[in-house]
mmCIF file of C-alpha atoms and ligand atoms in Angstrom:
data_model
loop_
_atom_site.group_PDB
_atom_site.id
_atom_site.type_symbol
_atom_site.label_atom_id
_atom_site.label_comp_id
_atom_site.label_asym_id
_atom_site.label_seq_id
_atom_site.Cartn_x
_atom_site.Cartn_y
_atom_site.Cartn_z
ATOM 1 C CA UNK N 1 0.000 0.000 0.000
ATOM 2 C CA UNK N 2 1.322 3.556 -1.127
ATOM 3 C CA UNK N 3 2.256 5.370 2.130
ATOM 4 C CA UNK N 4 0.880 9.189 1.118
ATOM 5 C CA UNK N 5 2.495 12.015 2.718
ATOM 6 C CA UNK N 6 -0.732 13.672 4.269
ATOM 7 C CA UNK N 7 -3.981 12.306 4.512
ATOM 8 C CA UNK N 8 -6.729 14.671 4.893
ATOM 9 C CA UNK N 9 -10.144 14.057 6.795
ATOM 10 C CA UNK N 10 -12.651 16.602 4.775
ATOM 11 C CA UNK N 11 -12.470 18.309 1.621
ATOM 12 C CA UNK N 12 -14.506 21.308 1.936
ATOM 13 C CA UNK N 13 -12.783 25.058 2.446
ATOM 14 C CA UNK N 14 -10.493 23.533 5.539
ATOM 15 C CA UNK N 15 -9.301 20.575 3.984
ATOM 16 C CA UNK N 16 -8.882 21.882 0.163
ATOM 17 C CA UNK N 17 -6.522 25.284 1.292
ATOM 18 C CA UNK N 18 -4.069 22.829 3.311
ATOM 19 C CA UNK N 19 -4.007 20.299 0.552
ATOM 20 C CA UNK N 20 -3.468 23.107 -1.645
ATOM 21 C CA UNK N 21 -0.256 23.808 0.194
ATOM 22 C CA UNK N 22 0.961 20.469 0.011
ATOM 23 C CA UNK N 23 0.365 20.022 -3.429
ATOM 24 C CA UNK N 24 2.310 22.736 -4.448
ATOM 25 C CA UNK N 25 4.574 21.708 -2.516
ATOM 26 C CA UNK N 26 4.769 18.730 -4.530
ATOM 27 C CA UNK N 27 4.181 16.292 -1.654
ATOM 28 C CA UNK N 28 1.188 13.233 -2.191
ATOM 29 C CA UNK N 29 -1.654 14.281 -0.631
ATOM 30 C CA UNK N 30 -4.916 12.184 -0.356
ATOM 31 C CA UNK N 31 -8.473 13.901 0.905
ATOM 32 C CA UNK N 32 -11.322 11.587 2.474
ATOM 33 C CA UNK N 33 -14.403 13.811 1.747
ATOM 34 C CA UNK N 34 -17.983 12.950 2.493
ATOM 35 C CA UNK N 35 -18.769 16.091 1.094
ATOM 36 C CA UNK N 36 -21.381 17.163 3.702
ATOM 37 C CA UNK N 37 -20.059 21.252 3.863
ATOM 38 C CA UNK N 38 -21.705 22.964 6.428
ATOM 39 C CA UNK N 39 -23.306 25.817 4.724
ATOM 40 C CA UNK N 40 -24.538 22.910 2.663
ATOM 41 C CA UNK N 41 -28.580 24.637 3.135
ATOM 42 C CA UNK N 42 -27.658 28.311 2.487
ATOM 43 C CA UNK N 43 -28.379 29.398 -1.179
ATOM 44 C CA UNK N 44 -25.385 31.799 -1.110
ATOM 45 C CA UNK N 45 -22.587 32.787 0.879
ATOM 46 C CA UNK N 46 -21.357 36.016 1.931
ATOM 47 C CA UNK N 47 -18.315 37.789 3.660
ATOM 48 C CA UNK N 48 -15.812 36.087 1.774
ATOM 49 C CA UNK N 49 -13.650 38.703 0.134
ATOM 50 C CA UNK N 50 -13.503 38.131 -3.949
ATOM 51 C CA UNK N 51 -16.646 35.459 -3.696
ATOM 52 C CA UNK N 52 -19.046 37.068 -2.069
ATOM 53 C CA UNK N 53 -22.635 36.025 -2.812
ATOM 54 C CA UNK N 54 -21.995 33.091 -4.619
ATOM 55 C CA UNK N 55 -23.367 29.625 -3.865
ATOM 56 C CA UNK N 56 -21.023 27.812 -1.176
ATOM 57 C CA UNK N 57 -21.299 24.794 -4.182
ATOM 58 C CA UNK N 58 -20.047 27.206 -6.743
ATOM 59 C CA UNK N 59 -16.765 28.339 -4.426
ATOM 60 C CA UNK N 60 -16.028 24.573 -3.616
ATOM 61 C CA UNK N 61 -16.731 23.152 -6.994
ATOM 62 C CA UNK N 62 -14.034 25.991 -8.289
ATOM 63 C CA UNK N 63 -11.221 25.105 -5.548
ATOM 64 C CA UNK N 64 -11.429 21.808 -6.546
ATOM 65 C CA UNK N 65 -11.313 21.795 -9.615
ATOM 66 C CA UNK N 66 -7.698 23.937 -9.384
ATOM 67 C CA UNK N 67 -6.874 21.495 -6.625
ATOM 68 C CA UNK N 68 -7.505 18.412 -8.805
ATOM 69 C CA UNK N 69 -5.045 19.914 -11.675
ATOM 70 C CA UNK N 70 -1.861 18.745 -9.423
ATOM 71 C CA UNK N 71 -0.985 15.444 -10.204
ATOM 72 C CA UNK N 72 -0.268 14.776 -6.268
ATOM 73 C CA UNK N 73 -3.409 14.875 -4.863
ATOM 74 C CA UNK N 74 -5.882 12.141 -4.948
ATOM 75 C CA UNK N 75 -9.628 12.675 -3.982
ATOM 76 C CA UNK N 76 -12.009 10.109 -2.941
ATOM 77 C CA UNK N 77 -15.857 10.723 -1.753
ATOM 78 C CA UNK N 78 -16.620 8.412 1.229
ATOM 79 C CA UNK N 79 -16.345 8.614 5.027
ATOM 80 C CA UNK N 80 -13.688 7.848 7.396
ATOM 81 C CA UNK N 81 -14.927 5.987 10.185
ATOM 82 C CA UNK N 82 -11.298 4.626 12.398
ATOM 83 C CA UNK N 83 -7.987 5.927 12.426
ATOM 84 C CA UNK N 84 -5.198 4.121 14.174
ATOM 85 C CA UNK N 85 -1.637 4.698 14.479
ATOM 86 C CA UNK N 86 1.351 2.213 13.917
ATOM 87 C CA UNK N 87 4.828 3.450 14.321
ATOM 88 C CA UNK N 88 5.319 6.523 12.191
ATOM 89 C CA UNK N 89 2.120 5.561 10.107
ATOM 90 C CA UNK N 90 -1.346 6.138 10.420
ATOM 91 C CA UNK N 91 -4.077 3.767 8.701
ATOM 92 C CA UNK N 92 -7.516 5.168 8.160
ATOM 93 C CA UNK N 93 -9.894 3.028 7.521
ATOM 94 C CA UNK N 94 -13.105 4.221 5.594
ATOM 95 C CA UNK N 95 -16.934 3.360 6.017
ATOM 96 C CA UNK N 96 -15.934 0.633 3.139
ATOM 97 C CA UNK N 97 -13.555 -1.137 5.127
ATOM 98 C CA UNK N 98 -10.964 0.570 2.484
ATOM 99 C CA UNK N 99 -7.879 1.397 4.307
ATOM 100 C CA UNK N 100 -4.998 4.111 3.151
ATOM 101 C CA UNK N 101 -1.731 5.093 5.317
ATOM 102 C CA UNK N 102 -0.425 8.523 5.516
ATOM 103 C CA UNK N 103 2.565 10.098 7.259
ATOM 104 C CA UNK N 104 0.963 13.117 8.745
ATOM 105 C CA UNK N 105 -2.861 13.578 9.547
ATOM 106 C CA UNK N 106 -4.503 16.644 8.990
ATOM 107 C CA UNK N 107 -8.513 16.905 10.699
ATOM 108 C CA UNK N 108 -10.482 19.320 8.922
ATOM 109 C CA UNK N 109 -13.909 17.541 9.016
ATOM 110 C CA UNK N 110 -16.027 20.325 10.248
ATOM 111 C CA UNK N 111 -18.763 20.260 13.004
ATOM 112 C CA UNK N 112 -22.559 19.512 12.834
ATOM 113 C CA UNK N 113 -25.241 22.101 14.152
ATOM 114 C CA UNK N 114 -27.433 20.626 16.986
ATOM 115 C CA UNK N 115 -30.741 22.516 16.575
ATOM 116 C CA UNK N 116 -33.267 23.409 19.234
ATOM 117 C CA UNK N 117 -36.298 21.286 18.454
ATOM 118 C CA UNK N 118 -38.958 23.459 17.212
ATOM 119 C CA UNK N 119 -41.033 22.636 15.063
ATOM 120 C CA UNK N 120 -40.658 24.254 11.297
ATOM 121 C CA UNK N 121 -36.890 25.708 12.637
ATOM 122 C CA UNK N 122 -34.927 23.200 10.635
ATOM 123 C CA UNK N 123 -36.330 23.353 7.456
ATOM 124 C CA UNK N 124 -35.922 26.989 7.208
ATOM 125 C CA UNK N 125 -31.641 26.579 8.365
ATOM 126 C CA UNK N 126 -29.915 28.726 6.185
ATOM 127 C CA UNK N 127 -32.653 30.213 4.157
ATOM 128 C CA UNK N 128 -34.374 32.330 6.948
ATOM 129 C CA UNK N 129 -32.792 30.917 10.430
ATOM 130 C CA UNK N 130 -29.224 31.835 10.748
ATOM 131 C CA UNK N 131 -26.793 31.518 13.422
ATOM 132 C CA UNK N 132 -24.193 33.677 12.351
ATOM 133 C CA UNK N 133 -25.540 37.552 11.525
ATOM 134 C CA UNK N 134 -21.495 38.333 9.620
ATOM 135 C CA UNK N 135 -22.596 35.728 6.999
ATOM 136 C CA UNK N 136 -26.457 36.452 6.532
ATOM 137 C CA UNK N 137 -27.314 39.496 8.339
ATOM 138 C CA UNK N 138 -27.121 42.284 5.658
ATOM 139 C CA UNK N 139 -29.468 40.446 3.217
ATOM 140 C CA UNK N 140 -32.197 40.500 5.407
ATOM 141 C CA UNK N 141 -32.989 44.738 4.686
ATOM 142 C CA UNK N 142 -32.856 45.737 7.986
ATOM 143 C CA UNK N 143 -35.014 43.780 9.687
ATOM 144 C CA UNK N 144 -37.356 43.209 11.716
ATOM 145 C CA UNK N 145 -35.544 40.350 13.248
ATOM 146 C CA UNK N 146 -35.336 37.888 16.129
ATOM 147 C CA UNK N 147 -33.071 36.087 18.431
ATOM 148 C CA UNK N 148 -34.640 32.398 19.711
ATOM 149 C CA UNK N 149 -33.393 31.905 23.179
ATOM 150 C CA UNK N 150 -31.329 28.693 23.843
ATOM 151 C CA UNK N 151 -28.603 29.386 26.321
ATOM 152 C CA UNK N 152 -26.678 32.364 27.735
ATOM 153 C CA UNK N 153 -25.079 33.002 24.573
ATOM 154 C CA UNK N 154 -28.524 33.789 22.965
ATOM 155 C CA UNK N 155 -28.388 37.231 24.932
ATOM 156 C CA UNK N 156 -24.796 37.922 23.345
ATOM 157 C CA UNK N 157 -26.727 37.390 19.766
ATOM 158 C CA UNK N 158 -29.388 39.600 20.679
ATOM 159 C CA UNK N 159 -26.715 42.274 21.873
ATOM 160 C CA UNK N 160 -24.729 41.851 18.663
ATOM 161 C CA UNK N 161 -27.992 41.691 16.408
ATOM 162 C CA UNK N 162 -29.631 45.102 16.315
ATOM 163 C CA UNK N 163 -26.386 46.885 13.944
ATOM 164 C CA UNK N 164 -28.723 44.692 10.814
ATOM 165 C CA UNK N 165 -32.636 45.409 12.205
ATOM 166 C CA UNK N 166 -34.625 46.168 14.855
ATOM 167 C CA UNK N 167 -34.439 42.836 17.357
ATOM 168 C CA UNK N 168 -37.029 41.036 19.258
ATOM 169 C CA UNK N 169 -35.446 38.432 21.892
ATOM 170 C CA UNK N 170 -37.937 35.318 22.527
ATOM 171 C CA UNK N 171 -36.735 34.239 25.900
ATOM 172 C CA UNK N 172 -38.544 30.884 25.161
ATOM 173 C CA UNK N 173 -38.472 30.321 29.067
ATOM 174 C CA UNK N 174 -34.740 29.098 28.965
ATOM 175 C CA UNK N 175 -32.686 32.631 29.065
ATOM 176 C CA UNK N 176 -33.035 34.745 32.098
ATOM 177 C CA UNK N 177 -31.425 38.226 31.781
ATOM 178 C CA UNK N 178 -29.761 39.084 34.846
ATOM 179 C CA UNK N 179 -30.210 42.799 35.783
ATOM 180 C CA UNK N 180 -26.765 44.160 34.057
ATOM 181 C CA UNK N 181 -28.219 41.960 31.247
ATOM 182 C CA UNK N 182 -31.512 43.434 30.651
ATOM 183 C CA UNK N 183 -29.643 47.176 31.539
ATOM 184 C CA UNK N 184 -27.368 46.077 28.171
ATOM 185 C CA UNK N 185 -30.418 45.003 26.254
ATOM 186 C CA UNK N 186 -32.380 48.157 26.816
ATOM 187 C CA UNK N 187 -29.820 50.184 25.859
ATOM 188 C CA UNK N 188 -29.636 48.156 22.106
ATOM 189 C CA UNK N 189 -33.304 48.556 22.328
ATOM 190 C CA UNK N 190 -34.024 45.078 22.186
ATOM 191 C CA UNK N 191 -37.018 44.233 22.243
ATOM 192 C CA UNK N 192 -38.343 41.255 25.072
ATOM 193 C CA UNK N 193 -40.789 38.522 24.341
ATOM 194 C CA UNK N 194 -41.396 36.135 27.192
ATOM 195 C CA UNK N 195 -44.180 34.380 25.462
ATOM 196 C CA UNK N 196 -43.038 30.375 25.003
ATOM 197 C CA UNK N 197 -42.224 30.283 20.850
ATOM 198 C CA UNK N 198 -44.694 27.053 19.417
ATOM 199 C CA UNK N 199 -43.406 26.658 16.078
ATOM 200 C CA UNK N 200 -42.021 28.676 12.594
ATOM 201 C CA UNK N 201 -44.704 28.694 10.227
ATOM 202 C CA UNK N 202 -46.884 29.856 7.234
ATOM 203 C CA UNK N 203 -46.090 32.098 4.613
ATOM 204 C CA UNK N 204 -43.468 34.408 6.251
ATOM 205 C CA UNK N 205 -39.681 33.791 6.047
ATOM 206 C CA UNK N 206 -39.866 33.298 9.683
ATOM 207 C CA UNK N 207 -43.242 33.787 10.950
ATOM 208 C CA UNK N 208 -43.044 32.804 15.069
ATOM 209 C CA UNK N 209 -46.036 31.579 16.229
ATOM 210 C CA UNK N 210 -46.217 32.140 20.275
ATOM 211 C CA UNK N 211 -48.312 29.703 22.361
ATOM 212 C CA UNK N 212 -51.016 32.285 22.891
ATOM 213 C CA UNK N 213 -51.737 32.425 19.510
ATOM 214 C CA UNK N 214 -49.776 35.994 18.728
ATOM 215 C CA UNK N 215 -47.410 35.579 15.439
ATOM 216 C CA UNK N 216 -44.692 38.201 15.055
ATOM 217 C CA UNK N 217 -43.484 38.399 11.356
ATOM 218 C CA UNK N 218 -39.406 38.040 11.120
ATOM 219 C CA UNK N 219 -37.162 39.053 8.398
ATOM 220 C CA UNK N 220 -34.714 36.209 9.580
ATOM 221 C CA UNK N 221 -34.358 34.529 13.376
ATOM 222 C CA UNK N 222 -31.169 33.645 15.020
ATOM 223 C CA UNK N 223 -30.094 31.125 17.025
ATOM 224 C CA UNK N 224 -27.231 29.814 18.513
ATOM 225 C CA UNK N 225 -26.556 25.977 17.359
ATOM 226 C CA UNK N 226 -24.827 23.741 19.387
ATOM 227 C CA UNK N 227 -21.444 22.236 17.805
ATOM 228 C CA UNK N 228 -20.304 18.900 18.007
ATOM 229 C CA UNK N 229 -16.892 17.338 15.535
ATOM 230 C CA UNK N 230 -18.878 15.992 12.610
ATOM 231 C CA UNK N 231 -16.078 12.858 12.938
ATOM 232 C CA UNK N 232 -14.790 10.821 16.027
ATOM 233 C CA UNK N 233 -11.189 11.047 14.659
ATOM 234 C CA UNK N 234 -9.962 13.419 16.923
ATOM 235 C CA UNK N 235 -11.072 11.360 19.457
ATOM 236 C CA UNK N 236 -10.251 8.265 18.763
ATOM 237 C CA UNK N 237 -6.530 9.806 18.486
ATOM 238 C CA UNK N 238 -6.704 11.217 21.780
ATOM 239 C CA UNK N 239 -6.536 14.552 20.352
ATOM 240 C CA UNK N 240 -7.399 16.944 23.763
ATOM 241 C CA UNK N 241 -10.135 19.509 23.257
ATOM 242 C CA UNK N 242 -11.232 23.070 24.530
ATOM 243 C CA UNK N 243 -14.647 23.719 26.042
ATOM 244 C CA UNK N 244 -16.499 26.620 23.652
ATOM 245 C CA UNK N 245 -19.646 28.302 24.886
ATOM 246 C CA UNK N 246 -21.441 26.803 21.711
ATOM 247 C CA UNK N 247 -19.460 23.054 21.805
ATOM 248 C CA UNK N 248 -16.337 21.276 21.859
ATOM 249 C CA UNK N 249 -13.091 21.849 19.398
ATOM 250 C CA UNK N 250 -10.383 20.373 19.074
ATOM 251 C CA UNK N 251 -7.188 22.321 20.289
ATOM 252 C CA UNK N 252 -4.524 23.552 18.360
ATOM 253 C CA UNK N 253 -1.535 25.833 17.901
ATOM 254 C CA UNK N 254 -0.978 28.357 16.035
ATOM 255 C CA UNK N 255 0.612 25.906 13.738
ATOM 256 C CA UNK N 256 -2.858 24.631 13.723
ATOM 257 C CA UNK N 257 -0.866 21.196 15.450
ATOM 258 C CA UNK N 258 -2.865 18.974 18.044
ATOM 259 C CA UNK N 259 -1.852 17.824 21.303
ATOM 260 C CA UNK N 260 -0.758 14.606 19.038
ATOM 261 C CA UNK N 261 2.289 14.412 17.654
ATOM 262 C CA UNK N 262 1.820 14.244 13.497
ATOM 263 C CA UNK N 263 -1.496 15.292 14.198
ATOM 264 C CA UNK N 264 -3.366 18.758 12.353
ATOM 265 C CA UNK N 265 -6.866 20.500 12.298
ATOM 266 C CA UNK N 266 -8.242 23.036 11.135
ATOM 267 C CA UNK N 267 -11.230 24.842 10.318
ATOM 268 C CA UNK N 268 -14.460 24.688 11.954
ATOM 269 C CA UNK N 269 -13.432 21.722 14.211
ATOM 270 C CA UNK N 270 -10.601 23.646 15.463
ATOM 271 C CA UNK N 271 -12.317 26.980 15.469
ATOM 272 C CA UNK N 272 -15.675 27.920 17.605
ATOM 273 C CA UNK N 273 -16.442 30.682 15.791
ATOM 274 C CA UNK N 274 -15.876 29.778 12.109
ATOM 275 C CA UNK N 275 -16.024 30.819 8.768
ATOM 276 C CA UNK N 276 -14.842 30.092 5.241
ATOM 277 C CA UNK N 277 -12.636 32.730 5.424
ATOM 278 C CA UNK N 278 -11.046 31.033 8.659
ATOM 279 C CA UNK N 279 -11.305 27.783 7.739
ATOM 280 C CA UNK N 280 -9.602 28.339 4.439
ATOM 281 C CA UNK N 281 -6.666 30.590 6.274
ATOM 282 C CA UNK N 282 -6.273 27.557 9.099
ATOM 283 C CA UNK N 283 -6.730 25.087 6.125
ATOM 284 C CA UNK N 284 -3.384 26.981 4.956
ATOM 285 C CA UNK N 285 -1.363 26.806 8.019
ATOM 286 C CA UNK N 286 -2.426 23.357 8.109
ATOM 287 C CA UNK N 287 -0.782 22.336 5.063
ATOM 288 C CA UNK N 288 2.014 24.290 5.479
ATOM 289 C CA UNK N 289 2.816 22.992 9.097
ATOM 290 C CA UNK N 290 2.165 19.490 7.627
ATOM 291 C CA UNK N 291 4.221 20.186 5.475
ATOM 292 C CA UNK N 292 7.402 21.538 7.570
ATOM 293 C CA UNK N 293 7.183 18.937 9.456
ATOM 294 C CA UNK N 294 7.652 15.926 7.225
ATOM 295 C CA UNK N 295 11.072 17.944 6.680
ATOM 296 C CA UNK N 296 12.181 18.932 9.750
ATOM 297 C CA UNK N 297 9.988 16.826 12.200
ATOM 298 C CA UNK N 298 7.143 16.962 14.133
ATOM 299 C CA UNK N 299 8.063 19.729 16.237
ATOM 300 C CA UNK N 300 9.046 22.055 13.248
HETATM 301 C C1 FAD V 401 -26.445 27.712 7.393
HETATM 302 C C2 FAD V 401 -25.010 28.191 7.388
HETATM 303 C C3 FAD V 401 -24.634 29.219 6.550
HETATM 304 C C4 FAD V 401 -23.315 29.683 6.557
HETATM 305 N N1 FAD V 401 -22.986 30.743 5.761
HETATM 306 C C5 FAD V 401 -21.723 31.192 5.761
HETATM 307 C C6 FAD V 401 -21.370 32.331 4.953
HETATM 308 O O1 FAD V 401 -22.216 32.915 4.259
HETATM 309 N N2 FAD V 401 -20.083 32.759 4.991
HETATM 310 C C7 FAD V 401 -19.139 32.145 5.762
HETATM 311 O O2 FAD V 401 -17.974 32.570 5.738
HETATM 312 N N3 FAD V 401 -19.440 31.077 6.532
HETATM 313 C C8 FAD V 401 -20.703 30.591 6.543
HETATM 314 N N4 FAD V 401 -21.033 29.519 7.325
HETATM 315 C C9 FAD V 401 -19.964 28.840 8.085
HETATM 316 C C10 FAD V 401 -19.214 27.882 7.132
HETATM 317 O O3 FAD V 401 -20.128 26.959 6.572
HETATM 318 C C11 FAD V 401 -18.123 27.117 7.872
HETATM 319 O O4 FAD V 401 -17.325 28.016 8.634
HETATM 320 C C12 FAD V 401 -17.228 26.384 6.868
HETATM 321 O O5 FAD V 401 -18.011 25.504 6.076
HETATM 322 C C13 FAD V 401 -16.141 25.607 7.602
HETATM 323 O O6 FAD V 401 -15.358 24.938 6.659
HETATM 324 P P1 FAD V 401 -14.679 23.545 7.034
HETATM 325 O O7 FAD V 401 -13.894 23.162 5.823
HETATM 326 O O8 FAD V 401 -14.003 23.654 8.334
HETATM 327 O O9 FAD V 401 -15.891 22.540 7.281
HETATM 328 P P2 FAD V 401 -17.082 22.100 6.329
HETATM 329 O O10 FAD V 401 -17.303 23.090 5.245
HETATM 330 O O11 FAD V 401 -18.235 21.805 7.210
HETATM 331 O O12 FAD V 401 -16.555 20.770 5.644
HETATM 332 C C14 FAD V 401 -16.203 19.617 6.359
HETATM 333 C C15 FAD V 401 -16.076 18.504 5.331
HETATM 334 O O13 FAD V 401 -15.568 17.323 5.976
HETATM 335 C C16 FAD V 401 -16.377 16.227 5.586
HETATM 336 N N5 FAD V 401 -16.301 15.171 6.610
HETATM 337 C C17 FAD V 401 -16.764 15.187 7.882
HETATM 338 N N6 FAD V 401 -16.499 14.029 8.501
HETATM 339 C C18 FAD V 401 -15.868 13.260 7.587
HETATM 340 C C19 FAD V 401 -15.361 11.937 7.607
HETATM 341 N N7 FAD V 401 -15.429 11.194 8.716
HETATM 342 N N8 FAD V 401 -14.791 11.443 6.485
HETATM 343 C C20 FAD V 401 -14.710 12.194 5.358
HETATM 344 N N9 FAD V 401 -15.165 13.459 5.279
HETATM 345 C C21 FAD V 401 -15.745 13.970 6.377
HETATM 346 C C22 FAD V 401 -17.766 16.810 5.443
HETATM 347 O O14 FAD V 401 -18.611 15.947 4.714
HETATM 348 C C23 FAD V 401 -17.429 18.134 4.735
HETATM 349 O O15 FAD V 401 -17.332 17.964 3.343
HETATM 350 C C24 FAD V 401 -22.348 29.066 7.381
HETATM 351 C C25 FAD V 401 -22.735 27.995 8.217
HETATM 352 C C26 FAD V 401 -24.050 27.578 8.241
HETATM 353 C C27 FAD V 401 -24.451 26.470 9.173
#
């Protein structure tokens, strides 16, 4: 069995800039995709400088495409399920039972949102329920717009949310505002609704239907999704994580190395508060440190 240089978990924004590095670089490089991107239910994407607006397919579809020009780098769809280590080598095995061996090991497999359960809030992910107001907030005019409460990050949101349109917060019975809280909320003028939120429905982008039978028409809701690694490769390598106040990551340098040895991740799963932009600057580092290090060692 070939024994690649890098193997790399994901081949969305991440995983595509580091193997970008390596192939130009000349080194054999082999991405595990399951092609799953995150932004996967958002029509476009925005606040990426030179791309913006563009469909998150069209911006992948195009890096690949240059990627897949460099003789070194080998692509194949499917899912790594184990990774193990032997010596200097790690195997991955994929959801197959094919197995390929690489050198170094760079992560860059993304998250998965956990959504509150409401009823009609996943279906409108990305097309009128947002978590992140940088990446969909201008497009939605000015508002009016709402924050659903899930945690104590959901008053952050509501703090951040009223630069793109006037902002209800529905405390949904979960968030609290502590005095110093509220004090910071009046003085963004947002708005409180302490009604319980039923469901997202009708006509509207994001119609909220309260339990007393009041609907409050929404340009666009927020909410703060809970992250969890969309793999268990970090863990099954004993990678360490950090705690996030929306999920787990997996810690790294600024080399964008693990706590294990040979070890890289980058982008979302390494990042709480991602992006493309980020991921795609990590993604770099990634490949880069990857790539130092097959020269000078792991600690390069
Ligand atoms: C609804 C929504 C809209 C967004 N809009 C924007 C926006 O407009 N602008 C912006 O900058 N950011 C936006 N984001 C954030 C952006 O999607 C992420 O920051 C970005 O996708 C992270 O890139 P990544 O490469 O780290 O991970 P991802 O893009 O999530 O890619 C991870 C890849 O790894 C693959 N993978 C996972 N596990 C395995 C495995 N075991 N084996 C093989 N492959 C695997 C996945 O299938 C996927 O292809 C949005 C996010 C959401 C949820």
């Amino acid at each position: 069995m070939a024994i690649h240089d890098v193997l790399i978990v994901g081949g969305s924004y991440a995983g595509m800039a580091a193997a970008l590095q390596l192939a130009r670089a000349r080194r054999s490089v082999l991405v595990l995709d399951a092609g799953q991107r995150r932004n996967r239910f958002a029509e476009h994407a925005h606040g990426i400088l030179g791309q913006d607006g563009r469909a998150p397919s069209a911006i992948a579809d195009d890096a690949r495409a240059q990627l897949l020009k460099y003789p070194t780098v080998t692509w194949i769809e499917t899912v790594a399920r184990f990774v193990g280590r032997d010596g200097d080598t790690f195997r991955v095995q994929t959801e197959t039972g094919d197995a390929f061996e690489a050198r170094r090991l760079i992560l860059a497999n993304g998250v998965r949102d956990q959504l509150p359960d409401l009823p009609g809030l996943a279906e409108r992910w990305g097309r009128s329920v947002f978590h992140c107001p940088y990446c969909h907030g201008y497009e939605l005019d000015g508002g009016p717009l709402g924050v659903l409460g899930v945690n104590e990050m959901s008053i952050h949101q509501a703090l951040m949310l009223p630069d793109w349109g006037p902002t209800t917060l529905f405390t949904n019975g979960i968030v609290e505002p502590d005095a110093e809280a509220s004090r910071q909320l009046a003085a963004r003028n947002v708005s409180i609704e302490a009604e319980p939120v039923a469901e997202l429905a009708g006509e509207g982008e994001a119609t909220v239907h309260l339990r007393d039978g009041r609907t409050v028409e929404l340009a666009g809701l927020f909410v703060v999704s809970t992250l969890e690694p969309a793999s268990p490769l970090a863990q099954q390598l004993g990678c360490a994580f950090e705690e996030s106040p929306v999920g787990r990551v997996i810690q790294t340098d600024n080399m964008q190395a693990t706590s294990v040895p040979a070890v890289f991740a980058c982008g979302d799963t390494a990042r709480a508060a991602g992006s493309v932009t980020f991921a795609m600057a990590d993604g770099a580092m990634a490949g880069m440190a990857a790539h130092k290090s097959l020269i000078f060692g792991e600690a390069a």
